[in-house]
Amino acid sequence: MPPVRKDVRVADLLLDADNPRLPEERQGVSQAALLRYLYDNSALDELVRSLADNGFFEHEPLITVAGPGRGKFTTLEGNRRLAALKILLTAPEAEEEGIQAALEEEPSKERLEELSEVPCYVVADRDEVHKYLGFRHIGGIKTWSAEAKARYLVSEADRAVELGSQNPFRDVARRVGSNVQGVRNSYLALALLRNARDEFDIPVQPVLERRFGVWLRCMNSQDIRSYIGLDSPRSYEEVRAQVEQTDSDHLAEVVADLSPRGESRPVLSDSRDVTVYGEILHNDVARAALRKYESLTIPKQIVELAELPQRLASIRSQIEVAQTEAQQAEPSEELLQSADALAAAARALRATVRDRHEDLDDD
């Protein structure tokens, strides 16, 4: 059944307590608490001013579903706009939280009356709007945060399984305009944190709220995955099974490294450091330094030094290729100078390594 367009009074519109953009601990709270969260976290002042100055944009109705309660409608799409309307109209929820519109000039009574009723599409149920919301916010232009995306994808994959899907990651990917790997990785990342919290009492909230994007990047690192006991699960059943078999101590260690230490930043706060962090976890000396200093600086140096022989071997191979090319190249002063500089650098490197080796023998 196609959605029905109708004008609904703002007083009869409810914020969505199951909105995927809300952190898990905020879902299911009161309307006043929802409004407070949106006001504190969604930069509503500018939207409030825009509504006061320009009115409601009639060509982008809210998307709602009937209930709960007679004559009430829950807003599935457009919660920020509804929150701004409630603040501007001084709704009971705004009064309860003491939230007032920050305006230089009060809107006219005519404007407030105009905004008290807004256009809405009323859908039959939540299922009817899932496909639209998924495409709009996962693969479309109005994207959610990484954590909100993951919560939506997890709920959709679980729902697909309940409806009998044999390949839920693929089916959800097609529906939201994503790809199978992206859906699977988001599912794995969020399922791991939920299992860590529920089964092992690991405090994961800081990662969920502020570092989920880095955590998601960690799930693309084979070094980190193997450290916490993950293989490369592909199917829904394999993902679920491996989530429940992870190494809880190692999982707690990685989660802690993404969480703030008092007033200090997390050990791992930048997704660009994920690769070297994974290498540190698999180097006993580097990992011990990480635990001692709670910083990536020294462990990173240890890892880089451990890789030096391999890097020198790679350079040697490149020089051998260059030697073959030099036999066919036209002689020139520039080529000779470059070869002399390379030879001098190689001699200096050899002297440094030999001196260090002799110092080690003396010790």
Coordinates of C-alpha atoms in Angstrom, one line a residue:
M1 CA 0.0 0.0 0.0
P2 CA 1.5 3.4 -1.0
P3 CA 2.2 5.9 1.8
V4 CA -0.6 8.4 2.6
R5 CA 0.3 12.1 2.7
K6 CA -1.5 14.2 5.3
D7 CA -0.9 17.2 7.5
V8 CA -0.3 16.2 11.2
R9 CA -0.1 18.5 14.2
V10 CA 3.3 18.6 15.8
A11 CA 1.6 17.8 19.1
D12 CA 0.6 14.5 17.7
L13 CA 4.1 13.6 16.4
L14 CA 6.5 11.5 18.4
L15 CA 10.2 11.2 18.2
D16 CA 11.4 7.7 17.3
A17 CA 12.8 6.0 20.4
D18 CA 14.2 3.3 18.1
N19 CA 15.9 5.7 15.7
P20 CA 19.2 4.0 14.5
R21 CA 21.1 7.2 15.0
L22 CA 20.6 7.1 18.7
P23 CA 23.2 5.3 20.9
E24 CA 21.9 2.0 22.2
E25 CA 21.6 3.3 25.8
R26 CA 19.4 6.2 24.6
Q27 CA 16.9 4.0 22.7
G28 CA 13.6 3.5 24.4
V29 CA 13.8 6.5 26.7
S30 CA 11.1 9.2 27.2
Q31 CA 10.2 11.8 24.6
A32 CA 11.7 14.5 26.7
A33 CA 15.0 12.6 27.1
L34 CA 15.0 12.0 23.3
L35 CA 14.6 15.8 22.7
R36 CA 17.3 16.6 25.2
Y37 CA 19.7 14.2 23.4
L38 CA 19.0 15.5 20.0
Y39 CA 19.4 19.1 21.2
D40 CA 22.7 18.4 22.8
N41 CA 24.1 16.3 19.9
S42 CA 22.5 17.5 16.7
A43 CA 23.2 21.2 16.4
L44 CA 19.5 22.1 16.3
D45 CA 19.8 25.9 16.8
E46 CA 20.5 26.6 13.1
L47 CA 17.6 24.4 12.1
V48 CA 15.3 26.1 14.6
R49 CA 16.2 29.5 13.1
S50 CA 15.7 28.3 9.6
L51 CA 12.2 27.1 10.4
A52 CA 11.4 30.4 12.2
D53 CA 12.6 32.4 9.2
N54 CA 11.5 30.3 6.3
G55 CA 8.8 27.9 7.5
F56 CA 8.7 24.1 6.9
F57 CA 9.9 22.8 3.5
E58 CA 6.7 21.4 2.1
H59 CA 8.4 19.2 -0.5
E60 CA 10.2 17.0 2.1
P61 CA 7.5 15.6 4.4
L62 CA 8.3 13.7 7.5
I63 CA 7.9 9.9 7.2
T64 CA 5.7 8.5 10.0
V65 CA 3.9 5.4 11.2
A66 CA 0.7 5.4 13.2
G67 CA 1.0 5.0 16.9
P68 CA 1.7 4.2 19.6
G69 CA -1.5 5.7 21.0
R70 CA -4.7 6.9 19.3
G71 CA -4.1 9.7 16.9
K72 CA -0.3 9.7 17.4
F73 CA 2.4 9.2 14.8
T74 CA 6.0 8.1 15.3
T75 CA 8.5 9.9 13.0
L76 CA 10.7 7.4 11.3
E77 CA 12.5 10.0 9.1
G78 CA 12.9 13.6 10.1
N79 CA 13.6 13.4 13.8
R80 CA 15.9 16.4 13.8
R81 CA 13.3 18.6 12.1
L82 CA 10.6 17.4 14.5
A83 CA 12.9 18.1 17.4
A84 CA 13.5 21.7 16.1
L85 CA 9.7 22.2 15.6
K86 CA 9.0 21.1 19.2
I87 CA 11.6 23.5 20.6
L88 CA 10.3 26.3 18.4
L89 CA 6.7 25.7 19.5
T90 CA 7.7 25.2 23.1
A91 CA 6.2 21.7 23.3
P92 CA 5.8 20.1 26.7
E93 CA 8.9 18.0 26.1
A94 CA 10.9 21.1 25.6
E95 CA 9.5 22.8 28.7
E96 CA 10.2 19.6 30.7
E97 CA 13.9 19.8 29.7
G98 CA 14.1 23.6 29.9
I99 CA 15.1 23.9 26.2
Q100 CA 14.4 27.2 24.6
A101 CA 14.8 28.4 21.0
A102 CA 17.9 30.6 20.6
L103 CA 16.4 33.4 18.5
E104 CA 17.2 37.1 18.1
E105 CA 13.6 37.8 17.2
E106 CA 10.5 35.9 18.2
P107 CA 8.6 34.4 15.3
S108 CA 5.1 35.7 14.6
K109 CA 2.0 34.0 15.8
E110 CA 1.1 33.3 12.2
R111 CA 4.5 31.5 11.7
L112 CA 4.0 29.5 14.8
E113 CA 0.5 28.5 13.8
E114 CA 1.7 27.6 10.3
L115 CA 4.5 25.3 11.9
S116 CA 2.1 23.7 14.3
E117 CA 0.9 21.3 11.5
V118 CA 3.4 19.8 9.0
P119 CA 3.1 17.5 6.0
C120 CA 3.8 13.8 6.6
Y121 CA 3.8 10.5 4.7
V122 CA 2.1 7.9 6.8
V123 CA 3.4 4.4 6.1
A124 CA 1.6 1.1 7.0
D125 CA 4.5 -0.1 9.2
R126 CA 8.2 0.1 9.8
D127 CA 8.9 -2.6 7.3
E128 CA 7.5 -0.5 4.5
V129 CA 10.1 2.2 5.0
H130 CA 13.2 0.1 5.8
K131 CA 14.3 -0.1 2.2
Y132 CA 14.0 3.6 1.7
L133 CA 15.8 4.5 4.9
G134 CA 18.6 2.0 4.2
F135 CA 19.4 3.3 0.8
R136 CA 19.1 6.9 1.8
H137 CA 21.4 6.6 4.8
I138 CA 23.7 3.8 4.0
G139 CA 24.4 4.2 0.3
G140 CA 22.7 7.5 -0.4
I141 CA 23.6 11.1 0.2
K142 CA 22.4 11.5 3.8
T143 CA 24.7 9.1 5.5
W144 CA 24.6 8.1 9.2
S145 CA 27.6 7.7 11.4
A146 CA 29.5 4.4 11.1
E147 CA 28.0 3.1 14.4
A148 CA 24.5 4.1 13.4
K149 CA 25.0 2.4 10.0
A150 CA 26.2 -0.7 11.7
R151 CA 23.2 -0.8 14.1
Y152 CA 20.9 -0.5 11.2
L153 CA 22.7 -3.2 9.1
V154 CA 22.8 -5.6 12.1
S155 CA 19.0 -5.2 12.7
E156 CA 18.3 -5.7 9.0
A157 CA 20.5 -8.8 8.7
D158 CA 19.0 -10.4 11.8
R159 CA 15.5 -9.5 10.5
A160 CA 16.4 -11.1 7.1
V161 CA 17.4 -14.3 8.8
E162 CA 14.1 -14.3 10.7
L163 CA 12.3 -14.0 7.4
G164 CA 14.1 -17.0 6.0
S165 CA 17.0 -15.4 4.0
Q166 CA 19.8 -17.8 3.2
N167 CA 22.3 -15.0 2.5
P168 CA 21.3 -12.1 4.7
F169 CA 24.5 -10.0 4.1
R170 CA 23.9 -10.2 0.3
D171 CA 20.2 -9.4 0.6
V172 CA 20.7 -6.4 2.9
A173 CA 23.6 -5.1 0.7
R174 CA 21.3 -5.2 -2.4
R175 CA 18.5 -3.4 -0.5
V176 CA 20.7 -0.5 0.8
G177 CA 23.0 0.0 -2.1
S178 CA 26.1 -1.3 -0.3
N179 CA 28.2 -4.5 -0.9
V180 CA 28.4 -7.8 0.9
Q181 CA 31.8 -7.2 2.5
G182 CA 30.7 -3.8 3.9
V183 CA 27.6 -5.2 5.5
R184 CA 29.4 -8.3 6.9
N185 CA 32.2 -6.1 8.4
S186 CA 29.8 -3.7 10.0
Y187 CA 27.8 -6.7 11.4
L188 CA 31.0 -8.3 12.7
A189 CA 32.3 -5.1 14.3
L190 CA 29.1 -4.3 16.2
A191 CA 28.4 -7.9 17.1
L192 CA 31.8 -8.2 18.7
L193 CA 31.4 -5.2 20.9
R194 CA 27.9 -6.3 22.0
N195 CA 29.2 -9.7 22.9
A196 CA 32.2 -8.2 24.7
R197 CA 29.8 -6.1 26.8
D198 CA 27.1 -8.8 27.4
E199 CA 29.3 -11.9 27.9
F200 CA 32.6 -10.5 29.3
D201 CA 31.5 -7.3 30.9
I202 CA 34.1 -5.3 28.9
P203 CA 33.3 -1.6 28.9
V204 CA 32.8 -0.9 25.2
Q205 CA 30.7 2.4 25.4
P206 CA 33.6 4.8 24.6
V207 CA 34.3 2.8 21.5
L208 CA 30.7 2.7 20.4
E209 CA 30.2 6.4 21.0
R210 CA 33.5 7.9 19.8
R211 CA 35.8 5.4 18.1
F212 CA 33.5 3.0 16.2
G213 CA 35.0 4.2 12.9
V214 CA 38.5 3.2 14.1
W215 CA 37.1 -0.1 15.5
L216 CA 35.6 -0.8 12.1
R217 CA 38.9 -0.2 10.5
C218 CA 40.5 -2.6 13.0
M219 CA 38.2 -5.3 11.8
N220 CA 39.8 -5.0 8.3
S221 CA 43.2 -5.7 9.8
Q222 CA 44.1 -9.4 9.6
D223 CA 46.7 -8.9 12.3
I224 CA 44.2 -7.5 14.8
R225 CA 41.5 -10.1 13.8
S226 CA 43.9 -13.0 14.4
Y227 CA 45.0 -11.5 17.7
I228 CA 41.5 -11.5 19.1
G229 CA 40.8 -15.0 17.7
L230 CA 39.0 -14.2 14.5
D231 CA 39.5 -16.1 11.2
S232 CA 37.8 -14.8 8.0
P233 CA 34.2 -15.7 8.5
R234 CA 32.0 -15.2 5.4
S235 CA 28.5 -16.5 6.1
Y236 CA 26.1 -15.2 8.7
E237 CA 26.4 -18.4 10.7
E238 CA 30.2 -18.3 10.6
V239 CA 30.2 -14.7 11.8
R240 CA 27.9 -15.5 14.7
A241 CA 29.9 -18.6 15.7
Q242 CA 33.3 -16.7 15.7
V243 CA 32.0 -13.7 17.6
E244 CA 31.2 -16.1 20.5
Q245 CA 34.6 -17.8 20.3
T246 CA 37.0 -14.8 20.5
D247 CA 39.8 -14.5 23.0
S248 CA 38.1 -12.3 25.7
D249 CA 41.4 -11.1 27.2
H250 CA 42.9 -10.0 23.9
L251 CA 39.5 -8.5 22.9
A252 CA 39.5 -6.5 26.2
E253 CA 43.0 -5.4 25.5
V254 CA 42.2 -4.0 22.1
V255 CA 39.0 -2.3 23.3
A256 CA 40.9 -0.7 26.1
D257 CA 43.5 0.7 23.6
L258 CA 40.7 2.5 21.8
S259 CA 39.2 3.9 25.0
P260 CA 40.4 7.1 26.8
R261 CA 42.8 6.7 29.8
G262 CA 41.5 9.3 32.2
E263 CA 42.2 12.6 30.7
S264 CA 44.6 11.1 28.1
R265 CA 43.7 10.2 24.5
P266 CA 43.3 6.5 23.6
V267 CA 46.4 4.6 22.7
L268 CA 44.8 4.0 19.3
S269 CA 42.8 7.0 18.2
D270 CA 43.6 7.4 14.5
S271 CA 42.6 4.8 11.9
R272 CA 45.9 5.6 10.1
D273 CA 47.7 3.8 12.9
V274 CA 45.7 0.6 12.7
T275 CA 48.2 -1.3 10.5
V276 CA 51.2 -0.7 12.7
Y277 CA 49.1 -1.3 15.8
G278 CA 48.3 -4.8 14.5
E279 CA 52.0 -5.4 13.8
I280 CA 52.8 -4.3 17.4
L281 CA 50.3 -6.8 18.8
H282 CA 52.2 -9.7 17.2
N283 CA 55.6 -8.5 18.3
D284 CA 56.3 -9.6 21.9
V285 CA 58.9 -6.8 22.6
A286 CA 56.8 -4.1 20.9
R287 CA 53.6 -5.2 22.7
A288 CA 55.4 -5.1 26.1
A289 CA 56.6 -1.6 25.3
L290 CA 53.0 -0.6 24.4
R291 CA 51.8 -1.8 27.8
K292 CA 54.6 -0.1 29.6
Y293 CA 54.4 3.3 27.9
E294 CA 50.8 3.3 26.8
S295 CA 51.9 5.0 23.6
L296 CA 52.5 3.8 20.0
T297 CA 55.8 5.8 19.6
I298 CA 58.3 3.4 21.0
P299 CA 56.5 0.2 20.0
K300 CA 56.3 1.5 16.4
Q301 CA 60.1 2.0 16.4
I302 CA 60.6 -1.5 17.6
V303 CA 58.4 -2.9 14.8
E304 CA 60.2 -0.8 12.2
L305 CA 63.6 -2.0 13.4
A306 CA 62.4 -5.6 13.3
E307 CA 61.5 -5.1 9.7
L308 CA 64.8 -3.6 8.7
P309 CA 66.5 -6.8 7.4
Q310 CA 63.5 -7.4 5.1
R311 CA 63.6 -3.8 3.9
L312 CA 67.3 -4.0 3.2
A313 CA 66.7 -7.2 1.3
S314 CA 64.1 -5.5 -0.8
I315 CA 66.4 -2.6 -1.5
R316 CA 69.1 -5.0 -2.6
S317 CA 66.7 -6.6 -5.1
Q318 CA 65.9 -3.2 -6.5
I319 CA 69.6 -2.4 -6.9
E320 CA 70.1 -5.7 -8.8
V321 CA 67.4 -4.7 -11.2
A322 CA 69.0 -1.3 -11.6
Q323 CA 72.3 -2.9 -12.4
T324 CA 70.7 -4.8 -15.3
E325 CA 69.1 -1.6 -16.5
A326 CA 72.5 0.3 -16.2
Q327 CA 74.1 -2.2 -18.6
Q328 CA 71.7 -1.1 -21.3
A329 CA 71.5 2.6 -20.4
E330 CA 73.4 5.4 -22.2
P331 CA 76.4 6.5 -20.1
S332 CA 76.0 10.0 -18.6
E333 CA 77.5 12.1 -15.8
E334 CA 74.2 12.2 -14.0
L335 CA 74.0 8.4 -14.0
L336 CA 77.5 8.1 -12.7
Q337 CA 76.9 10.6 -9.9
S338 CA 73.7 8.8 -8.8
A339 CA 75.6 5.5 -8.7
D340 CA 78.4 7.0 -6.7
A341 CA 75.9 8.5 -4.2
L342 CA 74.2 5.2 -3.8
A343 CA 77.5 3.4 -3.2
A344 CA 78.5 5.9 -0.6
A345 CA 75.1 5.5 1.2
A346 CA 75.5 1.7 1.1
R347 CA 79.0 1.9 2.6
A348 CA 77.8 4.2 5.4
L349 CA 74.9 1.9 6.1
R350 CA 77.3 -1.1 6.3
A351 CA 79.6 0.8 8.6
T352 CA 76.7 1.7 10.9
V353 CA 75.4 -1.9 11.1
R354 CA 78.9 -3.3 11.7
D355 CA 79.6 -0.8 14.5
R356 CA 76.3 -1.7 16.2
H357 CA 77.1 -5.4 15.8
E358 CA 80.6 -4.9 17.4
D359 CA 79.0 -3.0 20.3
L360 CA 76.7 -5.9 20.9
D361 CA 79.6 -8.3 20.9
D362 CA 81.4 -6.2 23.4
D363 CA 78.4 -6.2 25.7

